[in-house]
Amino acid sequence: MCGIVGYIGKREAYPIILEGLKRLEYRGYDSAGIALYDGENLKLSKTKGKVADLENKITKEISLNGSVGIGHTRWATHGVPNDVNSHPHYSNSGDLVIIHNGIIENYASIKEELIKRGYSFSSDTDTEVLINLIEDVKKNEKVKLGKAVQIALNQVVGAYAIAVFDKNKPDEIVVAKLGSPLAIGVGDNEFFIASDATPFLEYTKKAIYLEDEEMAIVRLKKGIKIRKIKDDSLVAPYIQELQLNLEQIVKGGYDHFMLKEIHEQPEAIKDTYRGRLNVKEGLIRMAGIDDNLEHILNANRIIVIACGTSWHAGLVAEYIFEDLARIPVEVEYASEFRYRNPIITEKDVVIAISQSGETADTLAAIKLAKSKGAFVFGVCNVVGSSIARETHAGAYTHAGPEIGVASTKAFTTQITVLTLIALKLAKEKGTISKSDFQLHLQELQLIPDKVKKALLQDEHIKTVAKIYKDAKNCLYLGRGFNFPVALEGALKLKEISYIHAEGYPAAEMKHGPIALIDEQMPVFVIATKRGHYEKVVSNVQEIKSRKGKIIGIVTEGDKDVKNLADHVIEVPETLESLTPLLTTIPLQLLSYHIAVMLEKNVDQPRNLAKSVTVE
Ligand code: G6P
């Protein structure tokens, strides 16, 4: 994880880097630091804590002038989050400085060797080892910075996006990438370096995304030279025009990004199906599927790989694909899949789901599936991300930037994309009747308005949140399509309020969790009409007779659960397969309000990061 930012050009670097770090803080917020070069001196300030802590400290430590600089916001891997372990890191001579996102796995042996050669280390980080390795190579081999970085990187094992600056060569920054993302913003004789494009949106819409095992020397007046790290061959820079806008990455009047993103869901879902869903003509168009239809239809099975919330979207997809398209689906945690010698054949289709498109385990699982001959389809939100590029074909969710660490609109838009795919395949395979297909299209088109209606329950949900905010444990139950929603509801609460919560299939309750139920235990039960409703009502009875507190997520006008539950939160009626798109909404709002009431940092919950680029 970690976010990196750099600038070289004619402007003051500090404000660009500081604002850039704030935008990248979703990637980690254990510590922050900035190094600036003012034409004479290389200055550095860093601190444990958030970018705001750095902002308070930096003016007392260094002058802020200089038109070259690099900055870092950290999610700690090696070494506790303290001032010393914060980035940037100097080399022993003090001439070189580095920022790094990733892990150098063989840092211990390199460190040992460098210590023997007289190097000393003040931090516990792998990054300080790397910058001293670069310095050592530079001195011993008498090469320039770029070459030294290249030689050093050929000796390391691990993942990195790095930016290195040498005060003796102040017209350039050297960057390199393997496994972690790195974008270069190209301006008019000025360049921006960042983990994603958000830090430089207001300055340039031209971006180069480095590929794995590439490095670039970004030099004033001379521009950018990209090379392969392994064989030194030159790569022609591919400059992309960014579609992102600044408005998409600010809070826009909301207290938190998470709340903004929850409320963006009606539009985000619409953006997801726009141009793909054509109700009038009874059509679904998706280029990634259309171009590979035969391949996908002939698949023996679909294997979904993902992590976190995206994995929950995959579970919903399992129900939808099997129900509508009658294709066997297996849903795997990417981290388990990649290490358990899975049986994969050329007849398998793998669907990789990832909001960021950068999750290390998902990326590695994709590579493994590809090496076994499987066809890999990506469902990503971030355009141009590593997973989007690594997969054979794919469909973007078009949810817009998601900045709150707890995923919300990414989840509902992933389900929307996966529903479109399932419906399309069902139609092609003839496993859905014409009228049922048409009904699904019509209902899907109504979902944004129904989500809007579900959001209107906000004040009522706040009241419920107030009652249960001090609970120590919570149980979330759902059946069928809504079982994954129960998992997701529990995850949202855990992530941002730090309350222990478990999601369970409602009927499994009696095989264990029922032992936990007493008058202290809030149980959130998704009990929408259609799909096992009576069975869920029986489960609600069982909770009631053990004095558990019942909060039902029910269909508008529900009577049975209302009679039994302590509270109900209504969502509009829809087709059973589409209910997750609605039942998720109150659970997101509930977690949000509880976290706010408990005064937790909603957008940046402790220990978490949005983009998990380490295993
Ligand atoms: C992290 C985030 C989660 C996300 C998961 C998978 O844990 O905090 O919100 O669901 O990574 O990320 P991806 O970008 O692959 O969907």
Coordinates of C-alpha atoms and ligand atoms in Angstrom, one line a residue, residues 306-311 353-360 362 387 402 404-408 410 414 488 491-492 495 608-612, ligand 1:
A306 CA -11.4 -11.5 -5.2
C307 CA -10.7 -10.2 -1.7
G308 CA -12.7 -8.3 0.9
T309 CA -15.9 -6.6 -0.2
S310 CA -15.2 -7.6 -3.8
W311 CA -15.2 -11.2 -2.6
I353 CA -13.2 -8.7 -9.1
S354 CA -11.4 -5.7 -7.7
Q355 CA -12.3 -2.1 -7.0
S356 CA -8.7 -0.8 -7.1
G357 CA -7.4 -3.2 -9.7
E358 CA -4.2 -3.4 -7.6
T359 CA -4.8 -6.0 -4.9
A360 CA -1.6 -8.0 -4.8
T362 CA -5.9 -11.0 -6.8
I387 CA -5.7 -6.0 -13.0
E402 CA -14.0 5.5 -4.3
G404 CA -13.6 6.0 1.7
V405 CA -11.6 2.9 2.8
A406 CA -14.8 1.0 3.5
S407 CA -16.1 0.0 0.1
T408 CA -19.7 0.9 -0.8
A410 CA -17.9 -0.3 -5.6
Q414 CA -19.8 -4.8 -9.1
E488 CA -20.9 -7.5 3.8
L491 CA -17.7 -6.4 7.5
K492 CA -18.8 -2.7 7.2
E495 CA -14.2 -2.0 9.5
L608 CA -6.7 -0.7 7.1
A609 CA -5.9 0.7 3.6
K610 CA -7.9 0.9 0.5
S611 CA -5.5 -0.6 -1.9
V612 CA -3.7 -3.7 -0.6
Ligands
G6P1 C1 -9.1 -3.7 1.1 C2 -10.2 -2.6 1.2 C3 -11.5 -3.3 1.0 C4 -11.5 -4.0 -0.4 C5 -10.4 -5.1 -0.4 C6 -10.2 -5.6 -1.8 O1 -9.2 -4.5 2.2 O2 -10.1 -2.0 2.5 O3 -12.5 -2.3 0.9 O4 -12.7 -4.7 -0.5 O5 -9.1 -4.4 -0.1 O6 -9.9 -4.6 -2.7 P1 -10.1 -4.5 -4.2 O7 -9.6 -3.2 -4.6 O8 -9.4 -5.6 -4.8 O9 -11.6 -4.6 -4.4

